[in-house]
């Protein structure tokens, strides 16, 4: 009888994790700040246009038509999804209503009202507090704030204040505050609350469908104010200039920028996305240089360097 020797075979082993996933992970880390930066860049042009529209179109009407245009722009991408996800939308109707009220109905409407009775400098200074408010709201909601992130936020805040004040303490002390400043503070609070709540977006609702749902709710909530404005102030006279401006803030500053901002907050959280918002004066300076050849001064370059350093420090993964 011949005995056959059976030799043990090598068991398959799981290959150790390689560093191939690291580039993907690193890309994901910076995707959020990049998205937040794109939204901030788009919104930088919005402030200039909104200021120009303040004499032609009443604030509430500007906000109403802005979001009506945004809803039309979103419809081809979201209409089918709104129907498909109607049960999930109904299940989260309370949350969507609050988000729509804060981010759609109130935020930009309050900014347009503020712009009528206060200076651009005051608006910029109050807007500089927005990332701080976002961080506070996010921390209340349980988001962790590291010391390095707080340090980066403070560096960027100092840079923004110095840039707006042109490096002069006397400029800050000589500012006159008006009723519009209170409207702007209210606007920043609504934006901070909106951004902090975005982290709780229902995962079963796609991003573009969620945005369309909040825009629809926010626009419906604006209808009574729009009716009052038309009755008291009358409509506006359409021109090529104000219609093209409305198209920009409706499509770019609303549909596109809010979609990108929402994705940024979903990716990296409200605090890290909020710090990128400090780049707005840098974006405005860049746009001014490209469009009207207004070159920054050495002091402005120093302030912008401080802002960028603070944003980079706070946006890095800790």
PDB file of N, CA, C and O in Angstrom, residues 68-140:
ATOM      1  N   UNK A  68     -36.355  82.383  -6.949  1.00  0.00           N
ATOM      2  CA  UNK A  68     -37.230  81.863  -8.009  1.00  0.00           C
ATOM      3  C   UNK A  68     -36.383  81.426  -9.210  1.00  0.00           C
ATOM      4  O   UNK A  68     -36.619  80.356  -9.797  1.00  0.00           O
ATOM      5  N   UNK A  69     -35.399  82.239  -9.573  1.00  0.00           N
ATOM      6  CA  UNK A  69     -34.490  81.890 -10.668  1.00  0.00           C
ATOM      7  C   UNK A  69     -33.665  80.659 -10.291  1.00  0.00           C
ATOM      8  O   UNK A  69     -33.447  79.764 -11.121  1.00  0.00           O
ATOM      9  N   UNK A  70     -33.210  80.600  -9.038  1.00  0.00           N
ATOM     10  CA  UNK A  70     -32.424  79.450  -8.577  1.00  0.00           C
ATOM     11  C   UNK A  70     -33.235  78.164  -8.681  1.00  0.00           C
ATOM     12  O   UNK A  70     -32.714  77.118  -9.090  1.00  0.00           O
ATOM     13  N   UNK A  71     -34.512  78.238  -8.312  1.00  0.00           N
ATOM     14  CA  UNK A  71     -35.366  77.045  -8.374  1.00  0.00           C
ATOM     15  C   UNK A  71     -35.548  76.572  -9.811  1.00  0.00           C
ATOM     16  O   UNK A  71     -35.517  75.366 -10.095  1.00  0.00           O
ATOM     17  N   UNK A  72     -35.710  77.524 -10.732  1.00  0.00           N
ATOM     18  CA  UNK A  72     -35.816  77.175 -12.152  1.00  0.00           C
ATOM     19  C   UNK A  72     -34.526  76.512 -12.636  1.00  0.00           C
ATOM     20  O   UNK A  72     -34.546  75.535 -13.398  1.00  0.00           O
ATOM     21  N   UNK A  73     -33.377  77.045 -12.180  1.00  0.00           N
ATOM     22  CA  UNK A  73     -32.084  76.484 -12.576  1.00  0.00           C
ATOM     23  C   UNK A  73     -31.886  75.078 -12.023  1.00  0.00           C
ATOM     24  O   UNK A  73     -31.276  74.212 -12.669  1.00  0.00           O
ATOM     25  N   UNK A  74     -32.411  74.820 -10.831  1.00  0.00           N
ATOM     26  CA  UNK A  74     -32.264  73.506 -10.201  1.00  0.00           C
ATOM     27  C   UNK A  74     -33.255  72.476 -10.732  1.00  0.00           C
ATOM     28  O   UNK A  74     -33.000  71.258 -10.646  1.00  0.00           O
ATOM     29  N   UNK A  75     -34.372  72.933 -11.267  1.00  0.00           N
ATOM     30  CA  UNK A  75     -35.467  72.033 -11.658  1.00  0.00           C
ATOM     31  C   UNK A  75     -35.040  70.885 -12.572  1.00  0.00           C
ATOM     32  O   UNK A  75     -35.417  69.730 -12.334  1.00  0.00           O
ATOM     33  N   UNK A  76     -34.262  71.135 -13.639  1.00  0.00           N
ATOM     34  CA  UNK A  76     -33.894  70.013 -14.518  1.00  0.00           C
ATOM     35  C   UNK A  76     -33.103  68.918 -13.809  1.00  0.00           C
ATOM     36  O   UNK A  76     -33.140  67.757 -14.224  1.00  0.00           O
ATOM     37  N   UNK A  77     -32.376  69.290 -12.755  1.00  0.00           N
ATOM     38  CA  UNK A  77     -31.537  68.330 -12.051  1.00  0.00           C
ATOM     39  C   UNK A  77     -32.230  67.696 -10.843  1.00  0.00           C
ATOM     40  O   UNK A  77     -31.794  66.650 -10.359  1.00  0.00           O
ATOM     41  N   UNK A  78     -33.278  68.342 -10.351  1.00  0.00           N
ATOM     42  CA  UNK A  78     -33.861  67.898  -9.078  1.00  0.00           C
ATOM     43  C   UNK A  78     -35.327  67.515  -9.140  1.00  0.00           C
ATOM     44  O   UNK A  78     -35.824  66.881  -8.201  1.00  0.00           O
ATOM     45  N   UNK A  79     -36.037  67.878 -10.198  1.00  0.00           N
ATOM     46  CA  UNK A  79     -37.490  67.639 -10.241  1.00  0.00           C
ATOM     47  C   UNK A  79     -37.825  66.161 -10.069  1.00  0.00           C
ATOM     48  O   UNK A  79     -38.695  65.787  -9.264  1.00  0.00           O
ATOM     49  N   UNK A  80     -37.141  65.303 -10.805  1.00  0.00           N
ATOM     50  CA  UNK A  80     -37.400  63.865 -10.712  1.00  0.00           C
ATOM     51  C   UNK A  80     -37.067  63.343  -9.326  1.00  0.00           C
ATOM     52  O   UNK A  80     -37.798  62.540  -8.740  1.00  0.00           O
ATOM     53  N   UNK A  81     -35.952  63.823  -8.765  1.00  0.00           N
ATOM     54  CA  UNK A  81     -35.534  63.383  -7.435  1.00  0.00           C
ATOM     55  C   UNK A  81     -36.492  63.838  -6.345  1.00  0.00           C
ATOM     56  O   UNK A  81     -36.705  63.118  -5.366  1.00  0.00           O
ATOM     57  N   UNK A  82     -37.059  65.035  -6.498  1.00  0.00           N
ATOM     58  CA  UNK A  82     -38.038  65.517  -5.522  1.00  0.00           C
ATOM     59  C   UNK A  82     -39.228  64.558  -5.437  1.00  0.00           C
ATOM     60  O   UNK A  82     -39.740  64.293  -4.353  1.00  0.00           O
ATOM     61  N   UNK A  83     -39.656  64.035  -6.580  1.00  0.00           N
ATOM     62  CA  UNK A  83     -40.777  63.096  -6.583  1.00  0.00           C
ATOM     63  C   UNK A  83     -40.346  61.742  -6.029  1.00  0.00           C
ATOM     64  O   UNK A  83     -41.061  61.141  -5.219  1.00  0.00           O
ATOM     65  N   UNK A  84     -39.175  61.279  -6.444  1.00  0.00           N
ATOM     66  CA  UNK A  84     -38.700  59.961  -5.999  1.00  0.00           C
ATOM     67  C   UNK A  84     -38.456  59.912  -4.495  1.00  0.00           C
ATOM     68  O   UNK A  84     -38.659  58.872  -3.852  1.00  0.00           O
ATOM     69  N   UNK A  85     -38.011  61.026  -3.923  1.00  0.00           N
ATOM     70  CA  UNK A  85     -37.661  61.056  -2.498  1.00  0.00           C
ATOM     71  C   UNK A  85     -38.713  61.803  -1.676  1.00  0.00           C
ATOM     72  O   UNK A  85     -38.406  62.302  -0.584  1.00  0.00           O
ATOM     73  N   UNK A  86     -39.946  61.858  -2.181  1.00  0.00           N
ATOM     74  CA  UNK A  86     -40.989  62.636  -1.508  1.00  0.00           C
ATOM     75  C   UNK A  86     -41.286  62.113  -0.099  1.00  0.00           C
ATOM     76  O   UNK A  86     -41.581  62.899   0.800  1.00  0.00           O
ATOM     77  N   UNK A  87     -41.192  60.798   0.105  1.00  0.00           N
ATOM     78  CA  UNK A  87     -41.466  60.251   1.437  1.00  0.00           C
ATOM     79  C   UNK A  87     -40.396  60.694   2.425  1.00  0.00           C
ATOM     80  O   UNK A  87     -40.712  61.051   3.566  1.00  0.00           O
ATOM     81  N   UNK A  88     -39.125  60.651   2.013  1.00  0.00           N
ATOM     82  CA  UNK A  88     -38.039  61.092   2.899  1.00  0.00           C
ATOM     83  C   UNK A  88     -38.151  62.585   3.180  1.00  0.00           C
ATOM     84  O   UNK A  88     -37.901  63.036   4.309  1.00  0.00           O
ATOM     85  N   UNK A  89     -38.550  63.358   2.175  1.00  0.00           N
ATOM     86  CA  UNK A  89     -38.715  64.805   2.361  1.00  0.00           C
ATOM     87  C   UNK A  89     -39.836  65.083   3.355  1.00  0.00           C
ATOM     88  O   UNK A  89     -39.700  65.943   4.235  1.00  0.00           O
ATOM     89  N   UNK A  90     -40.952  64.349   3.235  1.00  0.00           N
ATOM     90  CA  UNK A  90     -42.048  64.529   4.183  1.00  0.00           C
ATOM     91  C   UNK A  90     -41.625  64.119   5.586  1.00  0.00           C
ATOM     92  O   UNK A  90     -41.993  64.772   6.567  1.00  0.00           O
ATOM     93  N   UNK A  91     -40.833  63.052   5.689  1.00  0.00           N
ATOM     94  CA  UNK A  91     -40.384  62.578   7.002  1.00  0.00           C
ATOM     95  C   UNK A  91     -39.500  63.601   7.701  1.00  0.00           C
ATOM     96  O   UNK A  91     -39.479  63.678   8.932  1.00  0.00           O
ATOM     97  N   UNK A  92     -38.766  64.395   6.910  1.00  0.00           N
ATOM     98  CA  UNK A  92     -37.862  65.402   7.484  1.00  0.00           C
ATOM     99  C   UNK A  92     -38.362  66.819   7.201  1.00  0.00           C
ATOM    100  O   UNK A  92     -37.565  67.758   7.119  1.00  0.00           O
ATOM    101  N   UNK A  93     -39.676  66.967   7.069  1.00  0.00           N
ATOM    102  CA  UNK A  93     -40.250  68.261   6.687  1.00  0.00           C
ATOM    103  C   UNK A  93     -39.914  69.369   7.680  1.00  0.00           C
ATOM    104  O   UNK A  93     -39.630  70.510   7.278  1.00  0.00           O
ATOM    105  N   UNK A  94     -39.937  69.063   8.982  1.00  0.00           N
ATOM    106  CA  UNK A  94     -39.628  70.084   9.989  1.00  0.00           C
ATOM    107  C   UNK A  94     -38.208  70.588   9.855  1.00  0.00           C
ATOM    108  O   UNK A  94     -37.963  71.817   9.874  1.00  0.00           O
ATOM    109  N   UNK A  95     -37.253  69.673   9.704  1.00  0.00           N
ATOM    110  CA  UNK A  95     -35.842  70.055   9.552  1.00  0.00           C
ATOM    111  C   UNK A  95     -35.644  70.871   8.281  1.00  0.00           C
ATOM    112  O   UNK A  95     -34.978  71.919   8.287  1.00  0.00           O
ATOM    113  N   UNK A  96     -36.212  70.423   7.161  1.00  0.00           N
ATOM    114  CA  UNK A  96     -36.061  71.133   5.893  1.00  0.00           C
ATOM    115  C   UNK A  96     -36.673  72.527   5.970  1.00  0.00           C
ATOM    116  O   UNK A  96     -36.129  73.491   5.413  1.00  0.00           O
ATOM    117  N   UNK A  97     -37.785  72.665   6.683  1.00  0.00           N
ATOM    118  CA  UNK A  97     -38.423  73.980   6.835  1.00  0.00           C
ATOM    119  C   UNK A  97     -37.529  74.941   7.599  1.00  0.00           C
ATOM    120  O   UNK A  97     -37.370  76.116   7.208  1.00  0.00           O
ATOM    121  N   UNK A  98     -36.911  74.480   8.681  1.00  0.00           N
ATOM    122  CA  UNK A  98     -36.014  75.343   9.467  1.00  0.00           C
ATOM    123  C   UNK A  98     -34.802  75.752   8.628  1.00  0.00           C
ATOM    124  O   UNK A  98     -34.399  76.928   8.616  1.00  0.00           O
ATOM    125  N   UNK A  99     -34.198  74.801   7.923  1.00  0.00           N
ATOM    126  CA  UNK A  99     -33.039  75.093   7.080  1.00  0.00           C
ATOM    127  C   UNK A  99     -33.417  76.070   5.970  1.00  0.00           C
ATOM    128  O   UNK A  99     -32.681  77.027   5.680  1.00  0.00           O
ATOM    129  N   UNK A 100     -34.577  75.860   5.337  1.00  0.00           N
ATOM    130  CA  UNK A 100     -35.031  76.756   4.289  1.00  0.00           C
ATOM    131  C   UNK A 100     -35.310  78.160   4.808  1.00  0.00           C
ATOM    132  O   UNK A 100     -34.999  79.156   4.154  1.00  0.00           O
ATOM    133  N   UNK A 101     -35.901  78.248   6.003  1.00  0.00           N
ATOM    134  CA  UNK A 101     -36.184  79.549   6.605  1.00  0.00           C
ATOM    135  C   UNK A 101     -34.897  80.325   6.873  1.00  0.00           C
ATOM    136  O   UNK A 101     -34.786  81.510   6.545  1.00  0.00           O
ATOM    137  N   UNK A 102     -33.891  79.656   7.460  1.00  0.00           N
ATOM    138  CA  UNK A 102     -32.643  80.319   7.818  1.00  0.00           C
ATOM    139  C   UNK A 102     -31.808  80.679   6.592  1.00  0.00           C
ATOM    140  O   UNK A 102     -31.365  81.825   6.433  1.00  0.00           O
ATOM    141  N   UNK A 103     -31.568  79.688   5.725  1.00  0.00           N
ATOM    142  CA  UNK A 103     -30.636  79.899   4.625  1.00  0.00           C
ATOM    143  C   UNK A 103     -31.232  80.545   3.395  1.00  0.00           C
ATOM    144  O   UNK A 103     -30.523  81.245   2.659  1.00  0.00           O
ATOM    145  N   UNK A 104     -32.516  80.344   3.151  1.00  0.00           N
ATOM    146  CA  UNK A 104     -33.144  80.842   1.923  1.00  0.00           C
ATOM    147  C   UNK A 104     -33.995  82.079   2.195  1.00  0.00           C
ATOM    148  O   UNK A 104     -33.785  83.137   1.607  1.00  0.00           O
ATOM    149  N   UNK A 105     -34.955  81.948   3.115  1.00  0.00           N
ATOM    150  CA  UNK A 105     -35.886  83.055   3.359  1.00  0.00           C
ATOM    151  C   UNK A 105     -35.199  84.258   4.001  1.00  0.00           C
ATOM    152  O   UNK A 105     -35.395  85.400   3.570  1.00  0.00           O
ATOM    153  N   UNK A 106     -34.391  84.015   5.027  1.00  0.00           N
ATOM    154  CA  UNK A 106     -33.885  85.115   5.854  1.00  0.00           C
ATOM    155  C   UNK A 106     -32.498  85.635   5.479  1.00  0.00           C
ATOM    156  O   UNK A 106     -32.288  86.851   5.428  1.00  0.00           O
ATOM    157  N   UNK A 107     -31.531  84.749   5.256  1.00  0.00           N
ATOM    158  CA  UNK A 107     -30.127  85.153   5.177  1.00  0.00           C
ATOM    159  C   UNK A 107     -29.884  86.297   4.197  1.00  0.00           C
ATOM    160  O   UNK A 107     -29.486  87.400   4.578  1.00  0.00           O
ATOM    161  N   UNK A 108     -30.099  86.071   2.918  1.00  0.00           N
ATOM    162  CA  UNK A 108     -29.800  87.114   1.927  1.00  0.00           C
ATOM    163  C   UNK A 108     -30.785  88.270   1.975  1.00  0.00           C
ATOM    164  O   UNK A 108     -30.415  89.409   1.683  1.00  0.00           O
ATOM    165  N   UNK A 109     -32.024  87.991   2.366  1.00  0.00           N
ATOM    166  CA  UNK A 109     -32.991  89.078   2.508  1.00  0.00           C
ATOM    167  C   UNK A 109     -32.513  90.089   3.547  1.00  0.00           C
ATOM    168  O   UNK A 109     -32.585  91.309   3.333  1.00  0.00           O
ATOM    169  N   UNK A 110     -32.003  89.583   4.662  1.00  0.00           N
ATOM    170  CA  UNK A 110     -31.491  90.469   5.714  1.00  0.00           C
ATOM    171  C   UNK A 110     -30.265  91.247   5.247  1.00  0.00           C
ATOM    172  O   UNK A 110     -30.090  92.422   5.602  1.00  0.00           O
ATOM    173  N   UNK A 111     -29.404  90.604   4.440  1.00  0.00           N
ATOM    174  CA  UNK A 111     -28.231  91.315   3.912  1.00  0.00           C
ATOM    175  C   UNK A 111     -28.664  92.450   2.996  1.00  0.00           C
ATOM    176  O   UNK A 111     -28.126  93.564   3.062  1.00  0.00           O
ATOM    177  N   UNK A 112     -29.651  92.200   2.133  1.00  0.00           N
ATOM    178  CA  UNK A 112     -30.125  93.243   1.222  1.00  0.00           C
ATOM    179  C   UNK A 112     -30.748  94.406   1.995  1.00  0.00           C
ATOM    180  O   UNK A 112     -30.571  95.578   1.638  1.00  0.00           O
ATOM    181  N   UNK A 113     -31.456  94.091   3.071  1.00  0.00           N
ATOM    182  CA  UNK A 113     -32.033  95.154   3.915  1.00  0.00           C
ATOM    183  C   UNK A 113     -30.925  95.931   4.612  1.00  0.00           C
ATOM    184  O   UNK A 113     -30.951  97.169   4.672  1.00  0.00           O
ATOM    185  N   UNK A 114     -29.923  95.217   5.121  1.00  0.00           N
ATOM    186  CA  UNK A 114     -28.807  95.872   5.817  1.00  0.00           C
ATOM    187  C   UNK A 114     -28.041  96.804   4.888  1.00  0.00           C
ATOM    188  O   UNK A 114     -27.622  97.903   5.289  1.00  0.00           O
ATOM    189  N   UNK A 115     -27.858  96.388   3.633  1.00  0.00           N
ATOM    190  CA  UNK A 115     -27.080  97.178   2.689  1.00  0.00           C
ATOM    191  C   UNK A 115     -27.675  98.531   2.368  1.00  0.00           C
ATOM    192  O   UNK A 115     -26.980  99.402   1.838  1.00  0.00           O
ATOM    193  N   UNK A 116     -28.936  98.736   2.712  1.00  0.00           N
ATOM    194  CA  UNK A 116     -29.586 100.023   2.427  1.00  0.00           C
ATOM    195  C   UNK A 116     -29.283 101.084   3.478  1.00  0.00           C
ATOM    196  O   UNK A 116     -29.455 102.273   3.208  1.00  0.00           O
ATOM    197  N   UNK A 117     -28.872 100.658   4.677  1.00  0.00           N
ATOM    198  CA  UNK A 117     -28.723 101.644   5.760  1.00  0.00           C
ATOM    199  C   UNK A 117     -27.383 101.581   6.472  1.00  0.00           C
ATOM    200  O   UNK A 117     -27.218 102.201   7.516  1.00  0.00           O
ATOM    201  N   UNK A 118     -26.407 100.864   5.916  1.00  0.00           N
ATOM    202  CA  UNK A 118     -25.092 100.843   6.548  1.00  0.00           C
ATOM    203  C   UNK A 118     -24.020 100.779   5.470  1.00  0.00           C
ATOM    204  O   UNK A 118     -24.298 100.521   4.299  1.00  0.00           O
ATOM    205  N   UNK A 119     -22.775 101.014   5.880  1.00  0.00           N
ATOM    206  CA  UNK A 119     -21.674 101.086   4.924  1.00  0.00           C
ATOM    207  C   UNK A 119     -21.156  99.704   4.556  1.00  0.00           C
ATOM    208  O   UNK A 119     -21.353  98.723   5.283  1.00  0.00           O
ATOM    209  N   UNK A 120     -20.448  99.648   3.429  1.00  0.00           N
ATOM    210  CA  UNK A 120     -19.844  98.388   2.997  1.00  0.00           C
ATOM    211  C   UNK A 120     -18.784  97.927   3.995  1.00  0.00           C
ATOM    212  O   UNK A 120     -18.593  96.728   4.214  1.00  0.00           O
ATOM    213  N   UNK A 121     -18.087  98.878   4.623  1.00  0.00           N
ATOM    214  CA  UNK A 121     -17.065  98.528   5.618  1.00  0.00           C
ATOM    215  C   UNK A 121     -17.696  97.829   6.814  1.00  0.00           C
ATOM    216  O   UNK A 121     -17.183  96.811   7.303  1.00  0.00           O
ATOM    217  N   UNK A 122     -18.800  98.375   7.296  1.00  0.00           N
ATOM    218  CA  UNK A 122     -19.490  97.739   8.426  1.00  0.00           C
ATOM    219  C   UNK A 122     -19.991  96.347   8.063  1.00  0.00           C
ATOM    220  O   UNK A 122     -19.899  95.412   8.855  1.00  0.00           O
ATOM    221  N   UNK A 123     -20.528  96.216   6.849  1.00  0.00           N
ATOM    222  CA  UNK A 123     -21.000  94.910   6.406  1.00  0.00           C
ATOM    223  C   UNK A 123     -19.857  93.894   6.395  1.00  0.00           C
ATOM    224  O   UNK A 123     -20.017  92.750   6.828  1.00  0.00           O
ATOM    225  N   UNK A 124     -18.700  94.332   5.904  1.00  0.00           N
ATOM    226  CA  UNK A 124     -17.555  93.432   5.826  1.00  0.00           C
ATOM    227  C   UNK A 124     -17.058  93.028   7.216  1.00  0.00           C
ATOM    228  O   UNK A 124     -16.696  91.873   7.448  1.00  0.00           O
ATOM    229  N   UNK A 125     -17.041  93.978   8.132  1.00  0.00           N
ATOM    230  CA  UNK A 125     -16.577  93.670   9.492  1.00  0.00           C
ATOM    231  C   UNK A 125     -17.516  92.688  10.190  1.00  0.00           C
ATOM    232  O   UNK A 125     -17.069  91.758  10.866  1.00  0.00           O
ATOM    233  N   UNK A 126     -18.804  92.902  10.046  1.00  0.00           N
ATOM    234  CA  UNK A 126     -19.767  92.007  10.687  1.00  0.00           C
ATOM    235  C   UNK A 126     -19.719  90.629  10.028  1.00  0.00           C
ATOM    236  O   UNK A 126     -19.804  89.598  10.697  1.00  0.00           O
ATOM    237  N   UNK A 127     -19.554  90.610   8.699  1.00  0.00           N
ATOM    238  CA  UNK A 127     -19.444  89.334   7.992  1.00  0.00           C
ATOM    239  C   UNK A 127     -18.220  88.555   8.459  1.00  0.00           C
ATOM    240  O   UNK A 127     -18.213  87.319   8.434  1.00  0.00           O
ATOM    241  N   UNK A 128     -17.187  89.262   8.910  1.00  0.00           N
ATOM    242  CA  UNK A 128     -15.975  88.595   9.394  1.00  0.00           C
ATOM    243  C   UNK A 128     -16.247  87.757  10.636  1.00  0.00           C
ATOM    244  O   UNK A 128     -15.489  86.830  10.947  1.00  0.00           O
ATOM    245  N   UNK A 129     -17.320  88.072  11.349  1.00  0.00           N
ATOM    246  CA  UNK A 129     -17.660  87.299  12.547  1.00  0.00           C
ATOM    247  C   UNK A 129     -18.413  86.019  12.205  1.00  0.00           C
ATOM    248  O   UNK A 129     -18.603  85.165  13.073  1.00  0.00           O
ATOM    249  N   UNK A 130     -18.811  85.869  10.951  1.00  0.00           N
ATOM    250  CA  UNK A 130     -19.613  84.710  10.555  1.00  0.00           C
ATOM    251  C   UNK A 130     -18.942  83.370  10.849  1.00  0.00           C
ATOM    252  O   UNK A 130     -19.576  82.486  11.430  1.00  0.00           O
ATOM    253  N   UNK A 131     -17.655  83.168  10.483  1.00  0.00           N
ATOM    254  CA  UNK A 131     -17.032  81.883  10.796  1.00  0.00           C
ATOM    255  C   UNK A 131     -16.969  81.582  12.290  1.00  0.00           C
ATOM    256  O   UNK A 131     -17.049  80.424  12.705  1.00  0.00           O
ATOM    257  N   UNK A 132     -16.800  82.638  13.105  1.00  0.00           N
ATOM    258  CA  UNK A 132     -16.784  82.436  14.560  1.00  0.00           C
ATOM    259  C   UNK A 132     -18.147  81.942  15.031  1.00  0.00           C
ATOM    260  O   UNK A 132     -18.252  81.004  15.828  1.00  0.00           O
ATOM    261  N   UNK A 133     -19.202  82.564  14.520  1.00  0.00           N
ATOM    262  CA  UNK A 133     -20.556  82.145  14.883  1.00  0.00           C
ATOM    263  C   UNK A 133     -20.829  80.719  14.407  1.00  0.00           C
ATOM    264  O   UNK A 133     -21.451  79.924  15.121  1.00  0.00           O
ATOM    265  N   UNK A 134     -20.358  80.394  13.208  1.00  0.00           N
ATOM    266  CA  UNK A 134     -20.533  79.034  12.692  1.00  0.00           C
ATOM    267  C   UNK A 134     -19.849  78.037  13.618  1.00  0.00           C
ATOM    268  O   UNK A 134     -20.399  76.977  13.944  1.00  0.00           O
ATOM    269  N   UNK A 135     -18.627  78.367  14.062  1.00  0.00           N
ATOM    270  CA  UNK A 135     -17.889  77.480  14.964  1.00  0.00           C
ATOM    271  C   UNK A 135     -18.616  77.308  16.291  1.00  0.00           C
ATOM    272  O   UNK A 135     -18.685  76.198  16.840  1.00  0.00           O
ATOM    273  N   UNK A 136     -19.169  78.406  16.810  1.00  0.00           N
ATOM    274  CA  UNK A 136     -19.899  78.333  18.079  1.00  0.00           C
ATOM    275  C   UNK A 136     -21.131  77.443  17.933  1.00  0.00           C
ATOM    276  O   UNK A 136     -21.392  76.560  18.761  1.00  0.00           O
ATOM    277  N   UNK A 137     -21.902  77.667  16.863  1.00  0.00           N
ATOM    278  CA  UNK A 137     -23.096  76.862  16.636  1.00  0.00           C
ATOM    279  C   UNK A 137     -22.733  75.393  16.428  1.00  0.00           C
ATOM    280  O   UNK A 137     -23.417  74.494  16.923  1.00  0.00           O
ATOM    281  N   UNK A 138     -21.640  75.150  15.668  1.00  0.00           N
ATOM    282  CA  UNK A 138     -21.225  73.771  15.416  1.00  0.00           C
ATOM    283  C   UNK A 138     -20.750  73.095  16.692  1.00  0.00           C
ATOM    284  O   UNK A 138     -21.014  71.909  16.915  1.00  0.00           O
ATOM    285  N   UNK A 139     -20.046  73.848  17.544  1.00  0.00           N
ATOM    286  CA  UNK A 139     -19.576  73.288  18.815  1.00  0.00           C
ATOM    287  C   UNK A 139     -20.756  72.927  19.709  1.00  0.00           C
ATOM    288  O   UNK A 139     -20.748  71.893  20.392  1.00  0.00           O
ATOM    289  N   UNK A 140     -21.785  73.772  19.705  1.00  0.00           N
ATOM    290  CA  UNK A 140     -22.999  73.463  20.469  1.00  0.00           C
ATOM    291  C   UNK A 140     -23.624  72.168  19.965  1.00  0.00           C
ATOM    292  O   UNK A 140     -24.155  71.369  20.734  1.00  0.00           O
TER     293      UNK A 140
END
